[in-house]
Structure formats: structure tokens, C-alpha cells
Coordinates of C-alpha atoms (C1' of nucleotides) in Angstrom, one line a residue:
Chain Q
M24 CA -20.6 43.6 -13.3
T25 CA -21.0 42.7 -16.6
T26 CA -23.3 40.1 -17.7
A27 CA -20.3 38.7 -20.0
R28 CA -21.0 34.8 -20.5
R29 CA -18.4 33.0 -20.1
D30 CA -18.4 31.2 -22.7
T31 CA -14.7 31.4 -23.2
Y32 CA -11.9 29.4 -21.2
T33 CA -9.6 31.2 -19.3
P34 CA -6.8 29.8 -17.5
E35 CA -8.9 29.0 -14.7
T36 CA -11.5 27.9 -16.4
L37 CA -10.1 25.6 -18.2
L38 CA -8.1 24.5 -14.9
T39 CA -11.7 22.9 -13.4
V40 CA -12.1 20.2 -16.0
A41 CA -8.0 19.5 -16.1
V42 CA -7.7 18.7 -12.5
Q43 CA -11.2 16.2 -12.5
V44 CA -9.3 14.4 -15.7
F45 CA -6.2 14.4 -13.8
I46 CA -8.5 12.9 -10.8
E47 CA -10.0 10.6 -12.8
R48 CA -7.7 9.0 -15.1
G49 CA -4.3 10.2 -13.0
Y50 CA -2.0 12.2 -14.2
D51 CA 0.2 10.1 -15.7
G52 CA -2.8 8.8 -17.5
T53 CA -4.0 12.2 -18.7
S54 CA -3.5 12.7 -22.5
M55 CA -3.3 16.5 -23.6
E56 CA -5.9 14.7 -26.4
H57 CA -8.4 13.8 -22.6
L58 CA -8.2 17.4 -21.5
S59 CA -9.3 18.3 -24.9
K60 CA -12.0 15.8 -25.4
A61 CA -13.2 17.1 -22.1
A62 CA -12.4 20.9 -22.1
G63 CA -14.7 20.1 -25.3
I64 CA -11.5 22.4 -27.1
S65 CA -9.4 21.0 -29.7
K66 CA -5.6 20.3 -27.8
S67 CA -4.1 23.8 -29.7
S68 CA -6.7 25.8 -28.1
I69 CA -5.4 24.6 -24.6
Y70 CA -2.0 25.7 -25.7
H71 CA -3.3 28.9 -26.0
H72 CA -4.2 28.7 -22.0
V73 CA -1.0 27.5 -20.7
T74 CA 2.1 26.4 -22.1
G75 CA 1.7 22.9 -21.2
K76 CA 0.3 19.9 -18.6
E77 CA 2.6 21.0 -16.6
E78 CA 1.1 24.6 -15.9
L79 CA -2.5 23.0 -14.8
L80 CA -0.4 20.9 -12.4
R81 CA 1.7 24.2 -10.6
R82 CA -1.6 26.5 -10.6
A83 CA -3.5 23.6 -8.6
V84 CA -0.9 22.2 -6.6
S85 CA 0.2 25.7 -5.5
R86 CA -3.9 26.8 -4.9
A87 CA -4.2 23.7 -2.2
L88 CA -0.8 24.3 -1.3
D89 CA -1.7 28.3 -0.7
E90 CA -5.1 27.1 1.5
L91 CA -2.9 24.4 4.1
F92 CA -0.3 26.7 4.9
G93 CA -3.1 29.0 4.9
I94 CA -4.5 27.6 8.2
L95 CA -1.2 28.3 10.3
D96 CA -1.8 32.0 9.7
E97 CA -5.5 32.4 10.8
E98 CA -5.3 33.5 14.6
H99 CA -7.2 30.9 16.0
A100 CA -3.5 28.9 15.0
R101 CA -0.9 31.1 16.3
V102 CA -2.2 31.8 19.8
G103 CA -3.6 29.7 23.3
S104 CA -2.3 26.2 24.7
A105 CA -0.3 23.9 21.5
A106 CA -3.4 21.6 22.5
G107 CA -5.5 24.3 21.6
R108 CA -3.8 25.0 18.7
L109 CA -3.1 21.8 17.1
E110 CA -6.8 20.5 17.3
Y111 CA -7.7 24.1 15.3
V112 CA -5.3 23.1 13.0
V113 CA -6.0 20.2 12.7
R114 CA -9.8 21.0 11.6
R115 CA -9.4 23.3 10.1
M116 CA -7.0 21.0 7.6
V117 CA -10.0 19.1 7.7
E118 CA -11.8 21.7 5.9
V119 CA -9.8 22.9 4.4
L120 CA -9.2 19.8 2.3
M121 CA -13.1 19.2 2.0
A122 CA -13.5 22.9 0.2
E123 CA -10.4 22.4 -2.0
L124 CA -11.2 18.5 -2.2
P125 CA -9.8 18.1 -6.3
Y126 CA -6.6 20.6 -6.2
V127 CA -6.1 18.8 -2.6
T128 CA -6.2 15.6 -4.1
L129 CA -3.9 16.4 -6.9
L130 CA -1.8 18.0 -4.2
L131 CA -1.1 14.3 -2.9
R132 CA -1.1 12.4 -5.0
V133 CA 1.8 14.2 -6.9
R134 CA 4.5 11.7 -7.0
G135 CA 8.2 13.4 -8.2
N136 CA 8.7 12.9 -12.0
T137 CA 8.8 17.0 -12.1
D138 CA 10.0 20.3 -11.4
T139 CA 7.0 20.3 -10.0
E140 CA 6.3 17.9 -8.4
R141 CA 9.4 18.0 -6.7
W142 CA 9.0 21.0 -5.4
A143 CA 5.2 20.3 -4.2
L144 CA 6.4 17.8 -2.2
E145 CA 10.0 19.8 -0.9
R146 CA 6.5 21.9 0.7
R147 CA 4.5 20.1 1.7
R148 CA 7.0 18.9 3.7
E149 CA 7.6 22.4 4.7
F150 CA 3.8 22.3 6.2
D151 CA 4.1 18.3 7.8
H152 CA 7.0 20.1 9.9
R153 CA 5.3 22.8 11.1
V154 CA 1.9 20.4 12.1
A155 CA 4.7 18.8 14.2
A156 CA 6.5 21.4 16.1
L157 CA 3.1 21.8 17.3
L158 CA 2.4 18.5 18.0
K159 CA 5.8 18.2 19.8
D160 CA 5.0 21.7 21.9
A161 CA 1.7 19.8 22.9
A162 CA 3.8 17.3 24.6
A163 CA 5.9 19.2 25.5
E164 CA 3.1 21.0 27.7
G165 CA 1.6 17.3 28.8
D166 CA -1.1 17.4 26.8
V167 CA -0.5 14.4 24.7
R168 CA 0.5 11.3 25.6
A169 CA 3.8 10.6 26.0
D170 CA 4.1 6.9 24.9
V171 CA 4.3 7.7 20.6
E172 CA 6.8 9.4 19.8
V173 CA 5.3 12.9 18.2
R174 CA 6.8 12.2 14.9
L175 CA 5.8 9.3 14.4
A176 CA 2.2 10.0 15.9
T177 CA 1.8 13.3 13.6
R178 CA 2.3 11.6 10.6
L179 CA -0.3 8.7 11.6
V180 CA -2.8 11.8 12.0
F181 CA -2.1 13.1 8.6
G182 CA -2.5 10.0 6.9
M183 CA -6.0 10.1 8.1
I184 CA -7.2 13.5 7.6
N185 CA -5.0 13.2 4.2
S186 CA -6.7 9.8 3.5
I187 CA -10.1 11.4 3.1
V188 CA -9.7 12.6 -0.4
E189 CA -9.8 9.5 -1.4
W190 CA -14.1 8.8 -1.0
Y191 CA -15.4 12.1 0.6
R192 CA -17.2 13.6 -2.2
P193 CA -19.7 17.1 -1.4
D194 CA -23.0 17.6 -2.4
G195 CA -24.8 16.5 -4.9
P196 CA -26.5 18.9 -7.2
D197 CA -29.6 16.2 -6.3
G198 CA -29.4 17.6 -3.1
R199 CA -28.6 13.5 -1.8
S200 CA -26.3 14.4 1.6
A201 CA -22.9 12.1 1.0
T202 CA -21.4 13.0 4.8
G203 CA -21.5 15.9 6.2
Q204 CA -18.5 18.3 5.9
R205 CA -19.3 18.9 10.2
E206 CA -19.8 15.5 10.0
V207 CA -16.8 14.3 9.4
V208 CA -14.9 17.3 10.7
D209 CA -16.0 16.0 14.8
A210 CA -14.8 12.0 13.9
V211 CA -11.9 13.5 12.6
A212 CA -11.3 15.2 15.6
R213 CA -12.8 12.4 18.1
L214 CA -10.9 9.8 16.7
V215 CA -7.2 11.6 16.3
F216 CA -7.3 12.6 20.1
G217 CA -9.8 9.7 22.1
G218 CA -9.6 7.7 19.5
L219 CA -11.8 4.4 19.4
R220 CA -12.3 3.1 22.6
K221 CA -15.7 4.1 24.3
A222 CA -14.5 7.0 27.3
S223 CA -15.2 5.3 29.9
Chain G
M12 CA 19.4 -27.9 -3.1
T13 CA 21.8 -26.4 -6.6
T14 CA 24.3 -23.9 -6.8
A15 CA 22.3 -22.9 -9.3
R16 CA 23.6 -19.2 -10.7
R17 CA 20.6 -17.3 -10.8
D18 CA 21.5 -14.4 -13.2
T19 CA 18.4 -14.8 -15.3
Y20 CA 15.2 -13.7 -14.1
T21 CA 11.3 -15.5 -13.3
P22 CA 8.7 -13.1 -13.9
E23 CA 8.8 -13.7 -10.7
T24 CA 12.5 -11.7 -10.4
L25 CA 12.0 -9.3 -12.3
L26 CA 8.7 -8.3 -9.9
T27 CA 10.9 -7.4 -7.4
V28 CA 12.4 -4.6 -10.4
A29 CA 8.9 -3.9 -12.1
V30 CA 7.1 -2.8 -8.7
Q31 CA 10.3 -0.6 -7.1
V32 CA 10.0 1.2 -10.6
F33 CA 6.6 1.5 -11.0
I34 CA 6.8 3.1 -7.5
E35 CA 9.7 5.5 -7.2
R36 CA 7.5 7.0 -11.3
G37 CA 3.9 5.9 -10.7
Y38 CA 2.5 2.7 -12.7
D39 CA 1.4 5.0 -15.4
G40 CA 4.6 6.9 -15.8
T41 CA 6.8 3.9 -16.4
S42 CA 7.4 2.8 -19.3
M43 CA 8.9 -0.8 -20.7
E44 CA 12.4 1.4 -21.3
H45 CA 12.5 2.0 -18.0
L46 CA 11.7 -1.4 -17.0
S47 CA 14.7 -2.7 -19.3
K48 CA 17.0 -0.3 -17.7
A49 CA 16.2 -1.2 -14.4
A50 CA 16.5 -4.8 -14.9
G51 CA 19.3 -4.4 -17.6
I52 CA 18.0 -6.0 -20.5
S53 CA 16.7 -5.4 -23.3
K54 CA 12.1 -4.4 -24.0
S55 CA 12.1 -7.9 -25.9
S56 CA 13.9 -9.5 -22.9
I57 CA 11.0 -8.2 -20.6
Y58 CA 8.0 -9.9 -23.0
H59 CA 9.7 -13.1 -23.0
H60 CA 9.5 -13.1 -19.8
V61 CA 5.8 -11.1 -19.1
T62 CA 2.8 -10.2 -21.6
G63 CA 2.9 -7.1 -20.7
K64 CA 3.3 -3.6 -18.7
E65 CA -0.5 -4.9 -17.0
E66 CA 0.3 -8.2 -16.3
L67 CA 3.6 -7.6 -13.9
L68 CA 0.8 -5.1 -12.1
R69 CA -1.6 -8.1 -11.8
R70 CA 1.1 -10.2 -10.3
A71 CA 1.7 -7.4 -7.6
V72 CA -1.6 -7.0 -6.5
S73 CA -2.3 -10.0 -6.3
R74 CA 0.1 -11.1 -3.8
A75 CA -0.7 -8.0 -2.0
L76 CA -4.1 -8.7 -1.6
D77 CA -3.7 -12.2 -0.9
E78 CA -1.8 -11.3 2.4
L79 CA -4.5 -9.1 3.7
F80 CA -6.9 -11.2 2.9
G81 CA -5.0 -14.4 4.7
I82 CA -5.2 -12.2 7.5
L83 CA -9.2 -12.6 7.4
D84 CA -8.3 -16.1 8.0
E85 CA -6.2 -16.1 10.2
E86 CA -7.1 -17.8 14.1
H87 CA -7.9 -14.3 16.7
A88 CA -9.3 -12.7 13.6
R89 CA -12.3 -16.1 13.6
V90 CA -12.3 -16.2 17.6
G91 CA -13.3 -14.1 20.8
S92 CA -14.4 -10.8 21.9
A93 CA -15.2 -8.1 18.2
A94 CA -13.7 -5.9 19.7
G95 CA -10.3 -8.5 20.3
R96 CA -10.2 -9.4 17.2
L97 CA -10.4 -5.9 15.7
E98 CA -7.3 -5.1 17.0
Y99 CA -5.8 -7.8 15.8
V100 CA -6.9 -7.3 12.2
V101 CA -5.9 -3.5 13.4
R102 CA -2.6 -4.9 13.9
R103 CA -2.2 -7.6 11.3
M104 CA -2.9 -4.9 8.8
V105 CA 0.3 -3.1 10.0
E106 CA 2.3 -5.9 9.5
V107 CA 1.4 -7.1 5.9
L108 CA 2.0 -3.7 5.0
M109 CA 5.0 -3.5 6.4
A110 CA 5.5 -6.9 5.2
E111 CA 4.8 -6.9 1.7
L112 CA 5.1 -2.8 1.5
P113 CA 5.7 -2.7 -2.7
Y114 CA 3.1 -4.0 -3.7
V115 CA 0.2 -3.2 -0.8
T116 CA 2.2 -0.2 -1.6
L117 CA 1.0 -0.3 -5.4
L118 CA -1.7 -1.5 -4.7
L119 CA -2.8 1.7 -2.3
R120 CA -2.6 3.3 -5.1
V121 CA -4.2 1.8 -7.9
R122 CA -7.1 4.2 -9.7
G123 CA -9.7 2.4 -12.3
N124 CA -7.8 2.9 -15.7
T125 CA -7.7 -1.3 -16.8
D126 CA -9.3 -3.7 -16.1
T127 CA -7.1 -5.2 -13.9
E128 CA -6.7 -1.7 -11.7
R129 CA -10.8 -1.8 -10.8
W130 CA -10.5 -5.8 -10.5
A131 CA -8.0 -4.5 -7.7
L132 CA -10.5 -1.5 -6.6
E133 CA -13.2 -3.6 -5.9
R134 CA -11.1 -6.3 -4.5
R135 CA -9.9 -4.3 -1.7
R136 CA -13.1 -2.8 -1.7
E137 CA -14.4 -6.2 -0.9
F138 CA -11.6 -6.3 2.7
D139 CA -13.0 -2.9 3.5
H140 CA -15.9 -3.8 4.0
R141 CA -15.6 -7.1 5.7
V142 CA -13.0 -5.0 8.6
A143 CA -16.3 -2.8 8.9
A144 CA -18.4 -5.7 10.1
L145 CA -16.5 -6.7 13.0
L146 CA -16.4 -3.1 13.8
K147 CA -20.2 -2.9 14.1
D148 CA -20.0 -6.3 16.3
A149 CA -18.0 -4.2 18.2
A150 CA -20.0 -1.3 18.4
A151 CA -22.9 -4.1 18.6
E152 CA -21.4 -5.6 21.5
G153 CA -20.5 -1.9 23.3
D154 CA -16.9 -1.7 23.3
V155 CA -16.6 1.7 20.2
R156 CA -18.3 4.6 21.0
A157 CA -21.6 5.5 19.1
D158 CA -20.9 8.6 18.1
V159 CA -18.9 8.4 15.9
E160 CA -20.5 6.6 12.7
V161 CA -19.0 2.6 12.3
R162 CA -18.9 3.6 7.9
L163 CA -17.0 6.4 8.8
A164 CA -14.2 5.6 11.9
T165 CA -13.6 2.7 9.0
R166 CA -12.5 5.1 6.3
L167 CA -10.7 7.4 9.0
V168 CA -8.8 4.4 10.7
F169 CA -7.5 2.3 7.2
G170 CA -6.4 6.1 6.3
M171 CA -4.0 5.7 8.9
I172 CA -2.7 2.5 8.6
N173 CA -2.8 2.3 5.1
S174 CA -0.8 5.9 5.3
I175 CA 2.2 4.1 6.8
V176 CA 3.3 2.8 3.1
E177 CA 4.4 6.4 1.9
W178 CA 6.8 7.1 4.4
Y179 CA 7.9 4.1 6.0
R180 CA 10.9 2.2 5.1
P181 CA 12.6 -1.0 6.4
D182 CA 15.8 -1.0 7.7
G183 CA 19.7 -0.2 5.2
P184 CA 21.4 -2.0 5.0
D185 CA 24.0 -0.4 6.8
G186 CA 22.1 -2.2 10.2
R187 CA 20.9 1.6 10.5
S188 CA 17.1 1.1 12.1
A189 CA 14.8 3.6 10.6
T190 CA 11.5 3.7 12.8
G191 CA 11.8 -0.6 14.3
Q192 CA 8.5 -2.4 12.6
R193 CA 7.1 -2.6 16.6
E194 CA 6.6 0.9 17.3
V195 CA 4.9 1.9 14.5
V196 CA 2.5 -1.1 15.6
D197 CA 2.0 -0.5 18.5
A198 CA 1.9 3.8 18.1
V199 CA -1.6 2.3 15.5
A200 CA -3.1 0.3 18.2
R201 CA -2.8 3.0 20.8
L202 CA -3.5 6.0 18.4
V203 CA -6.6 4.2 16.6
F204 CA -8.3 2.9 19.7
G205 CA -7.3 5.2 22.4
G206 CA -6.7 8.8 20.5
L207 CA -3.1 11.8 21.6
R208 CA -5.3 12.8 24.6
K209 CA -3.2 11.8 27.6
A210 CA -5.3 8.7 28.8
S211 CA -6.1 10.6 32.4
Chain C
dG17 C1' -9.9 31.9 -29.8
dT18 C1' -10.5 28.5 -31.6
dC19 C1' -10.1 25.5 -35.6
dT20 C1' -7.3 21.7 -38.8
dA21 C1' -2.6 20.0 -40.1
dT22 C1' 1.9 18.2 -39.2
dA23 C1' 6.4 18.1 -37.0
dT24 C1' 8.7 15.0 -33.4
dT25 C1' 9.1 11.9 -30.4
dA26 C1' 7.9 8.3 -27.7
dC27 C1' 5.0 4.3 -26.4
dG28 C1' 4.1 -0.8 -25.8
dA29 C1' 5.0 -4.3 -28.8
dT30 C1' 6.9 -7.6 -32.2
dA31 C1' 10.0 -10.1 -35.8
dG32 C1' 14.5 -12.4 -36.1
dA33 C1' 19.0 -13.8 -35.1
dC34 C1' 22.6 -15.5 -31.9
Chain X
dG2 C1' 17.1 -16.1 -22.3
dT3 C1' 18.3 -11.6 -24.9
dC4 C1' 19.5 -9.3 -27.7
dT5 C1' 18.8 -5.5 -32.6
dA6 C1' 16.2 -3.4 -36.1
dT7 C1' 11.7 -1.7 -36.6
dC8 C1' 6.7 -1.1 -36.6
dG9 C1' 2.2 1.7 -35.5
dT10 C1' 0.7 4.0 -32.4
dA11 C1' -0.3 7.8 -29.9
dA12 C1' 1.4 11.5 -27.4
dT13 C1' 3.4 16.6 -26.7
dA14 C1' 4.0 20.2 -29.1
dT15 C1' 4.0 24.3 -32.5
dA16 C1' 2.2 26.1 -37.2
dG17 C1' -0.6 28.7 -39.6
dA18 C1' -5.5 29.7 -41.1
dC19 C1' -10.3 31.8 -39.5

DNA sequence: GTCTATATTACGATAGAC
DNA sequence: GTCTATCGTAATATAGAC
């Protein structure tokens, strides 16, 4: 409740700046000089808050992963028919992706050059498998088409969802509304479960 | 017909090596040292064939773009109902993506730090618009659902298709068959047009 | 917490011999 | 066409003053 002016950086506030730069220039394409310019402080000041570039990346992808795994613990993802749980998870994935856009964006661009990146890739795979199991159950319960292999379908659905980071931008400060969050969630749910073809 | 030993590099053969390294380490994460190690020749020998790193990137993304735009010139993409042309283009996009996997992979990872990258992004946008126009026509002809906006649907479908580069790997030399090309094309067509839900 | 200055390493690219 | 040697720059990170 202190009216403390937050003019000085913490690892967290620094992270929001760094993540933005990482997204614009790519993680490898971003130097500490770039970060210091964007943050308005010197390189060595950044080292006061974090041990280096990689810690910033680790904090960012950790946040994204925690949010995604959190979905699987929510009640609607644990009770009911597999098809119902699957649809809930798909919708929530889209919501989390938009709510944590910069962090998820970074997570999805990780390639595996460093330990941090390899750890992130492994956790992503684990999440994928959890959702694939859900789809498998839905297929076993007869609610999902059987002419597309479960693993393949999971990958393609993830592809559609994850691609949202390539173009979605939240509403600007001018109030000009971009594509609404609700509209995106509904569109994904419709296309994933019903496809493009007109419902007959 | 000369039985010439191809032991020396040309810009083209060097490209296949470079693209592989770019994909593994990321373009920004790849140094000329990495390339020289992978190619088995020295850094300066690489400069004999190409002017630098960026030329290799330009050659790679150009190839991918040429193949993609080529689809739109094919007969089945120009005649018939919009829905039919759209399905043809979707299937061919998947085929081209798998046939030119490394080049398309690189194209899709371009971020926009250099002139070459910005040029690639612009051409990609142009291709997207061409396909969006096709989907718009299909909607006007009543063959595509009207409750998802055309621009949004196009983006999501592209997302699904493009995501294939994240996991598809052609059959290994050991003959062990990964997911078949035909299977992927069919799966994408089924999901894009029919969705996950069981056909009633 | 922030700065200037700097150590050290790696990078892209070139020169010139073979 | 390929090499070794090297130039100039930019990178990550640290030292130490304020």
C-alpha cells in the first residue's frame, strides 16, 4: 500500500521489457546492448538484477509453462466426458495464450541451443502428451473422428492454436479493437471441432 | 553425363548444408564458424561461394516462396468452384511444405531483422492474401461456414498447415517410415474442412 | 541501483599463399 | 577452391566508483 514510485527495476519489471525485445529481434538476435537501450539503463545495471540473458529467457518461458500446466488442474479439465474436457482445454489454451501472449510467444520460439531452451522444449512435449491423452480418451468414447490418428490430430490442433501468437495483438490503448479474444476462442473451437465446411 | 566427382561445393550444395544448420541453431544463432565446421571447409572458403550468411538465407527463402506461389498458377487452383480450388491449394500447400521442408521451415521462422527477412515477410503476406481471397470466394458461394470471419479462418488454417514443419520428418535412410506424406495431407484436409467431431 | 571503463571472447569478413 | 592468419567490430560479463 506504500505509494512507492516504481521507477527502479526489479527482475520482474525488467522481464516485461526484455521479453518484448526478445520477440521483436529474436532471442539470439538480441544483445545486452539492445536490452539496455530498451530498458533505459546500462548493461551493467541489468547484470545487477539478473545473472544474464538466459535467466530472462528462463523466467519468461517458466511463466508460460506454469500457466499452461495450470489449465490441466482446473476442475473442468478433470471432470466430465473426455470430449467435454478436451473442448474446455482447447478454449482455455487459447485464452492463456492471449493473456500471456509475450511469454507464450517466446516459449513457442525456443529452439534448443541452451540448457534452458532444452528444458523448455521437454516441458512443452510433456504438456502436448497430456492433451494427446485427452484426445485419445475422447476418441475411445466415440466422440471424435477415428480416421485421423490421435498423435497427428493433436499436433495439427496445437499448430492451429499456437499460431495465434503470430498475429494476435491485444486492443491498443486507443481503444481501437483488434480481433476480440472471445471471437478468437469461438473461432478456434468451431474450426477445431466442426471444420470449415458449412454445417449441414 | 560426366562422372564428375562432386566433392567441391557450389552455392547450391553449400545451401543444403547451411539450411540444415540454420534450422538446428536458428539463423541468428548460427555463426560462419558453425557453417564451416558443418560443411567441412574453412570460413574463407564459404566466402568464395557466397557473399555471406544473408545470401544463404535469401536463396533458401526464395526457393520456398517460388514453390508456394507456383501452386497458385497450377490449373486446379485456377478453375472450378472456389471451394474446390481452396481444397486443392490447401492440399498442395501441405505437399510443397513437406517436399521443400527445410526451405519452408526457414521461411516460416524469419523475423524481420534484415532486408532479406523483411522482403520474405512481405511476400509471405502476399501469398496469405491470395489464399484468403480464395476462402472469401468460397464463402460467397455458400460452401464455407459464415460464422467465422474469413481473415481469421485463413490465419488459423495457415497456422495448422505451417505447424507441420515443427514435427514432420521425411522417411529416414533406414526405411523406417515416419508419418506418411499422404496421411498428413489427408489429415489436414479432413480437419480443415470437417473438424475433429465425428461425422454424423 | 546505476554508472563508466574495461577484460575477454566470438563474430563477420578479408588478405594473400598455395 | 581451399587454406592460415588476421583485421576490426561487437558480444557477454565484470570491476569498481558514486
